[in-house]
Amino acid sequence: MEKIKVGILTNTHGLRGEVKVKITSDFWEERFAKNAVLYIDVDGRTKELCVVNARLHKGMLIVKFKDYDDINQVEHWKGNALYIFKEQLHELNEDEAYYHEMMNARVQDIDGNEIGTVVELIETGANLVLRVRGEKREFLIPFVKAFVTMFDKEKKIMQVTMMEGL
């Protein structure tokens, strides 16, 4: 089964088993909702985790998992990825895409010239921003229809309209 990374456990928070998570997924409110099931690979095996609660704090999520009530139970998880399985994803509309589908997509201008590759997705609150790495530099492109005119999920090719200054 294919794994989809939804977060990276960066640190513990307090003494009662809460952890800090860097979000790497779209729909984070759904992924980290109460009773949502996530997975982590630790000590050579996969653990199933049930979310008790999650809240935003200084750009990170603070997450509490069921049956993990002490810092000593979660401290060795630092640096590990939290994930779901592809089968847990819901269908999207035709003009929508999941983050994992956009990562490493080739980016072209409207004439088909290669611009670079999507290396990071940044949530700004207003809209998603793509960090694109080209041969000589990196640049940011807002993921809005004015800039991103087409995305082929199967071929992992994104077409963008380059504005002056980009």
PDB file of C-alpha atoms in Angstrom:
ATOM      1  CA  MET A   1       0.000   0.000   0.000  1.00  0.00           C
ATOM      2  CA  GLU A   2       1.265   3.456  -0.922  1.00  0.00           C
ATOM      3  CA  LYS A   3       2.004   5.815   1.956  1.00  0.00           C
ATOM      4  CA  ILE A   4       1.149   9.539   1.830  1.00  0.00           C
ATOM      5  CA  LYS A   5       3.168  11.707   4.242  1.00  0.00           C
ATOM      6  CA  VAL A   6       0.923  14.145   6.136  1.00  0.00           C
ATOM      7  CA  GLY A   7       3.383  15.505   8.689  1.00  0.00           C
ATOM      8  CA  ILE A   8       6.778  15.266  10.322  1.00  0.00           C
ATOM      9  CA  LEU A   9       7.002  14.871  14.052  1.00  0.00           C
ATOM     10  CA  THR A  10       9.561  17.511  15.035  1.00  0.00           C
ATOM     11  CA  ASN A  11       9.505  17.515  18.821  1.00  0.00           C
ATOM     12  CA  THR A  12       7.555  16.865  21.970  1.00  0.00           C
ATOM     13  CA  HIS A  13       5.371  19.508  23.631  1.00  0.00           C
ATOM     14  CA  GLY A  14       5.050  19.463  27.391  1.00  0.00           C
ATOM     15  CA  LEU A  15       5.120  16.358  29.539  1.00  0.00           C
ATOM     16  CA  ARG A  16       1.742  14.779  28.745  1.00  0.00           C
ATOM     17  CA  GLY A  17       2.564  13.105  25.422  1.00  0.00           C
ATOM     18  CA  GLU A  18       1.732  15.936  23.028  1.00  0.00           C
ATOM     19  CA  VAL A  19       3.932  16.307  19.957  1.00  0.00           C
ATOM     20  CA  LYS A  20       4.787  19.113  17.530  1.00  0.00           C
ATOM     21  CA  VAL A  21       4.092  18.289  13.902  1.00  0.00           C
ATOM     22  CA  LYS A  22       5.195  20.130  10.757  1.00  0.00           C
ATOM     23  CA  ILE A  23       2.263  19.838   8.339  1.00  0.00           C
ATOM     24  CA  THR A  24       3.178  18.409   4.925  1.00  0.00           C
ATOM     25  CA  SER A  25      -0.335  17.716   3.727  1.00  0.00           C
ATOM     26  CA  ASP A  26      -3.368  19.381   2.305  1.00  0.00           C
ATOM     27  CA  PHE A  27      -6.627  19.110   4.252  1.00  0.00           C
ATOM     28  CA  TRP A  28      -4.739  19.130   7.549  1.00  0.00           C
ATOM     29  CA  GLU A  29      -7.965  19.820   9.457  1.00  0.00           C
ATOM     30  CA  GLU A  30      -9.316  16.511   8.158  1.00  0.00           C
ATOM     31  CA  ARG A  31      -6.057  14.565   8.524  1.00  0.00           C
ATOM     32  CA  PHE A  32      -5.649  15.620  12.174  1.00  0.00           C
ATOM     33  CA  ALA A  33      -9.338  15.724  13.185  1.00  0.00           C
ATOM     34  CA  LYS A  34     -10.502  14.012  16.359  1.00  0.00           C
ATOM     35  CA  ASN A  35     -10.474  10.197  15.885  1.00  0.00           C
ATOM     36  CA  ALA A  36      -8.521  10.431  12.599  1.00  0.00           C
ATOM     37  CA  VAL A  37      -6.170   7.482  12.114  1.00  0.00           C
ATOM     38  CA  LEU A  38      -2.532   8.129  11.223  1.00  0.00           C
ATOM     39  CA  TYR A  39       0.476   5.831  11.033  1.00  0.00           C
ATOM     40  CA  ILE A  40       4.111   6.082  12.076  1.00  0.00           C
ATOM     41  CA  ASP A  41       6.987   3.672  11.513  1.00  0.00           C
ATOM     42  CA  VAL A  42       9.030   3.217  14.697  1.00  0.00           C
ATOM     43  CA  ASP A  43      11.227   0.429  16.001  1.00  0.00           C
ATOM     44  CA  GLY A  44      10.904  -1.445  12.713  1.00  0.00           C
ATOM     45  CA  ARG A  45       7.124  -1.661  12.724  1.00  0.00           C
ATOM     46  CA  THR A  46       4.077   0.393  11.846  1.00  0.00           C
ATOM     47  CA  LYS A  47       2.026   1.895  14.668  1.00  0.00           C
ATOM     48  CA  GLU A  48      -1.551   3.038  14.219  1.00  0.00           C
ATOM     49  CA  LEU A  49      -2.289   6.310  16.026  1.00  0.00           C
ATOM     50  CA  CYS A  50      -5.674   7.826  16.822  1.00  0.00           C
ATOM     51  CA  VAL A  51      -5.834  11.619  17.126  1.00  0.00           C
ATOM     52  CA  VAL A  52      -7.427  12.905  20.335  1.00  0.00           C
ATOM     53  CA  ASN A  53      -6.982  16.567  19.408  1.00  0.00           C
ATOM     54  CA  ALA A  54      -4.818  18.908  17.360  1.00  0.00           C
ATOM     55  CA  ARG A  55      -4.343  22.655  17.408  1.00  0.00           C
ATOM     56  CA  LEU A  56      -2.223  25.173  15.580  1.00  0.00           C
ATOM     57  CA  HIS A  57       0.537  26.807  17.611  1.00  0.00           C
ATOM     58  CA  LYS A  58       3.189  29.095  16.076  1.00  0.00           C
ATOM     59  CA  GLY A  59       2.902  27.541  12.620  1.00  0.00           C
ATOM     60  CA  MET A  60       3.034  23.964  13.877  1.00  0.00           C
ATOM     61  CA  LEU A  61       0.400  21.510  14.999  1.00  0.00           C
ATOM     62  CA  ILE A  62       0.305  20.311  18.574  1.00  0.00           C
ATOM     63  CA  VAL A  63      -1.167  16.807  18.460  1.00  0.00           C
ATOM     64  CA  LYS A  64      -2.285  14.430  21.193  1.00  0.00           C
ATOM     65  CA  PHE A  65      -2.704  10.731  20.392  1.00  0.00           C
ATOM     66  CA  LYS A  66      -4.907   8.249  22.249  1.00  0.00           C
ATOM     67  CA  ASP A  67      -3.098   6.114  24.858  1.00  0.00           C
ATOM     68  CA  TYR A  68       0.082   8.232  24.738  1.00  0.00           C
ATOM     69  CA  ASP A  69      -0.005  10.327  27.899  1.00  0.00           C
ATOM     70  CA  ASP A  70       3.656  10.732  28.782  1.00  0.00           C
ATOM     71  CA  ILE A  71       6.609  12.435  27.082  1.00  0.00           C
ATOM     72  CA  ASN A  72       8.673   9.236  27.440  1.00  0.00           C
ATOM     73  CA  GLN A  73       6.243   7.335  25.203  1.00  0.00           C
ATOM     74  CA  VAL A  74       6.627   9.750  22.269  1.00  0.00           C
ATOM     75  CA  GLU A  75      10.082  11.274  22.625  1.00  0.00           C
ATOM     76  CA  HIS A  76      11.802   8.701  20.397  1.00  0.00           C
ATOM     77  CA  TRP A  77       9.361   9.526  17.554  1.00  0.00           C
ATOM     78  CA  LYS A  78      11.177  12.814  16.784  1.00  0.00           C
ATOM     79  CA  GLY A  79      12.012  13.161  13.088  1.00  0.00           C
ATOM     80  CA  ASN A  80       9.616  10.434  11.960  1.00  0.00           C
ATOM     81  CA  ALA A  81       6.937  10.969   9.345  1.00  0.00           C
ATOM     82  CA  LEU A  82       3.232  10.609  10.032  1.00  0.00           C
ATOM     83  CA  TYR A  83       1.331   9.183   7.107  1.00  0.00           C
ATOM     84  CA  ILE A  84      -1.910   7.785   5.803  1.00  0.00           C
ATOM     85  CA  PHE A  85      -2.426   5.195   3.097  1.00  0.00           C
ATOM     86  CA  LYS A  86      -3.509   6.190  -0.401  1.00  0.00           C
ATOM     87  CA  GLU A  87      -6.765   4.286   0.115  1.00  0.00           C
ATOM     88  CA  GLN A  88      -7.728   6.838   2.796  1.00  0.00           C
ATOM     89  CA  LEU A  89      -7.795   9.711   0.285  1.00  0.00           C
ATOM     90  CA  HIS A  90     -11.125  10.984  -0.979  1.00  0.00           C
ATOM     91  CA  GLU A  91     -11.853  11.835  -4.610  1.00  0.00           C
ATOM     92  CA  LEU A  92     -11.177  15.405  -5.704  1.00  0.00           C
ATOM     93  CA  ASN A  93     -12.812  17.538  -8.345  1.00  0.00           C
ATOM     94  CA  GLU A  94     -11.218  17.492 -11.772  1.00  0.00           C
ATOM     95  CA  ASP A  95      -9.412  20.820 -11.261  1.00  0.00           C
ATOM     96  CA  GLU A  96      -8.008  19.882  -7.821  1.00  0.00           C
ATOM     97  CA  ALA A  97      -4.860  17.982  -6.838  1.00  0.00           C
ATOM     98  CA  TYR A  98      -3.301  16.593  -3.698  1.00  0.00           C
ATOM     99  CA  TYR A  99       0.038  17.971  -2.497  1.00  0.00           C
ATOM    100  CA  HIS A 100       1.825  14.676  -3.085  1.00  0.00           C
ATOM    101  CA  GLU A 101       0.664  14.773  -6.721  1.00  0.00           C
ATOM    102  CA  MET A 102       2.202  18.230  -7.239  1.00  0.00           C
ATOM    103  CA  MET A 103       5.540  17.534  -5.552  1.00  0.00           C
ATOM    104  CA  ASN A 104       8.365  17.064  -8.070  1.00  0.00           C
ATOM    105  CA  ALA A 105       6.105  18.061 -10.963  1.00  0.00           C
ATOM    106  CA  ARG A 106       7.863  19.559 -13.965  1.00  0.00           C
ATOM    107  CA  VAL A 107       6.951  23.201 -14.523  1.00  0.00           C
ATOM    108  CA  GLN A 108       6.746  24.692 -18.017  1.00  0.00           C
ATOM    109  CA  ASP A 109       5.784  28.072 -19.395  1.00  0.00           C
ATOM    110  CA  ILE A 110       2.862  28.327 -21.829  1.00  0.00           C
ATOM    111  CA  ASP A 111       5.252  27.733 -24.755  1.00  0.00           C
ATOM    112  CA  GLY A 112       6.407  24.401 -23.284  1.00  0.00           C
ATOM    113  CA  ASN A 113       9.826  25.616 -22.101  1.00  0.00           C
ATOM    114  CA  GLU A 114      11.070  23.907 -18.937  1.00  0.00           C
ATOM    115  CA  ILE A 115      11.222  26.286 -15.977  1.00  0.00           C
ATOM    116  CA  GLY A 116      11.994  23.905 -13.142  1.00  0.00           C
ATOM    117  CA  THR A 117      10.546  21.442 -10.661  1.00  0.00           C
ATOM    118  CA  VAL A 118       8.154  21.886  -7.728  1.00  0.00           C
ATOM    119  CA  VAL A 119      10.296  21.298  -4.622  1.00  0.00           C
ATOM    120  CA  GLU A 120       8.023  22.639  -1.861  1.00  0.00           C
ATOM    121  CA  LEU A 121       4.406  23.627  -1.229  1.00  0.00           C
ATOM    122  CA  ILE A 122       3.868  26.537   1.153  1.00  0.00           C
ATOM    123  CA  GLU A 123       0.557  27.308   2.860  1.00  0.00           C
ATOM    124  CA  THR A 124       0.158  31.071   3.236  1.00  0.00           C
ATOM    125  CA  GLY A 125      -3.395  31.180   4.517  1.00  0.00           C
ATOM    126  CA  ALA A 126      -4.630  32.998   1.415  1.00  0.00           C
ATOM    127  CA  ASN A 127      -3.502  30.402  -1.126  1.00  0.00           C
ATOM    128  CA  LEU A 128      -0.918  27.729  -1.765  1.00  0.00           C
ATOM    129  CA  VAL A 129       2.476  28.849  -3.091  1.00  0.00           C
ATOM    130  CA  LEU A 130       4.776  26.587  -5.107  1.00  0.00           C
ATOM    131  CA  ARG A 131       8.549  26.779  -4.659  1.00  0.00           C
ATOM    132  CA  VAL A 132      10.003  25.959  -8.056  1.00  0.00           C
ATOM    133  CA  ARG A 133      13.696  25.172  -8.488  1.00  0.00           C
ATOM    134  CA  GLY A 134      15.155  25.925 -11.895  1.00  0.00           C
ATOM    135  CA  GLU A 135      18.690  25.422 -13.187  1.00  0.00           C
ATOM    136  CA  LYS A 136      19.946  28.761 -11.913  1.00  0.00           C
ATOM    137  CA  ARG A 137      17.484  29.885  -9.240  1.00  0.00           C
ATOM    138  CA  GLU A 138      14.383  29.217  -7.206  1.00  0.00           C
ATOM    139  CA  PHE A 139      11.183  31.216  -7.375  1.00  0.00           C
ATOM    140  CA  LEU A 140       7.699  31.224  -5.888  1.00  0.00           C
ATOM    141  CA  ILE A 141       4.493  30.867  -7.895  1.00  0.00           C
ATOM    142  CA  PRO A 142       1.040  31.290  -6.331  1.00  0.00           C
ATOM    143  CA  PHE A 143      -1.123  28.246  -7.017  1.00  0.00           C
ATOM    144  CA  VAL A 144      -4.026  30.210  -8.520  1.00  0.00           C
ATOM    145  CA  LYS A 145      -5.585  29.998 -11.972  1.00  0.00           C
ATOM    146  CA  ALA A 146      -4.041  33.331 -13.008  1.00  0.00           C
ATOM    147  CA  PHE A 147      -0.590  31.686 -12.810  1.00  0.00           C
ATOM    148  CA  VAL A 148      -1.117  27.918 -13.040  1.00  0.00           C
ATOM    149  CA  THR A 149      -3.063  27.315 -16.232  1.00  0.00           C
ATOM    150  CA  MET A 150      -2.829  23.506 -16.372  1.00  0.00           C
ATOM    151  CA  PHE A 151      -1.712  20.558 -14.271  1.00  0.00           C
ATOM    152  CA  ASP A 152      -1.573  17.042 -15.699  1.00  0.00           C
ATOM    153  CA  LYS A 153      -1.523  14.684 -12.693  1.00  0.00           C
ATOM    154  CA  GLU A 154      -0.643  11.631 -14.771  1.00  0.00           C
ATOM    155  CA  LYS A 155       2.377  13.197 -16.501  1.00  0.00           C
ATOM    156  CA  LYS A 156       3.260  15.437 -13.512  1.00  0.00           C
ATOM    157  CA  ILE A 157       3.529  18.501 -15.730  1.00  0.00           C
ATOM    158  CA  MET A 158       2.366  21.939 -14.679  1.00  0.00           C
ATOM    159  CA  GLN A 159       1.979  24.827 -17.080  1.00  0.00           C
ATOM    160  CA  VAL A 160       2.284  28.377 -15.763  1.00  0.00           C
ATOM    161  CA  THR A 161       1.907  31.877 -17.098  1.00  0.00           C
ATOM    162  CA  MET A 162       5.036  33.795 -16.200  1.00  0.00           C
ATOM    163  CA  MET A 163       4.376  37.345 -15.081  1.00  0.00           C
ATOM    164  CA  GLU A 164       6.920  40.115 -15.206  1.00  0.00           C
ATOM    165  CA  GLY A 165       9.167  39.977 -12.164  1.00  0.00           C
ATOM    166  CA  LEU A 166       9.055  36.219 -11.665  1.00  0.00           C
TER     167      LEU A 166
END
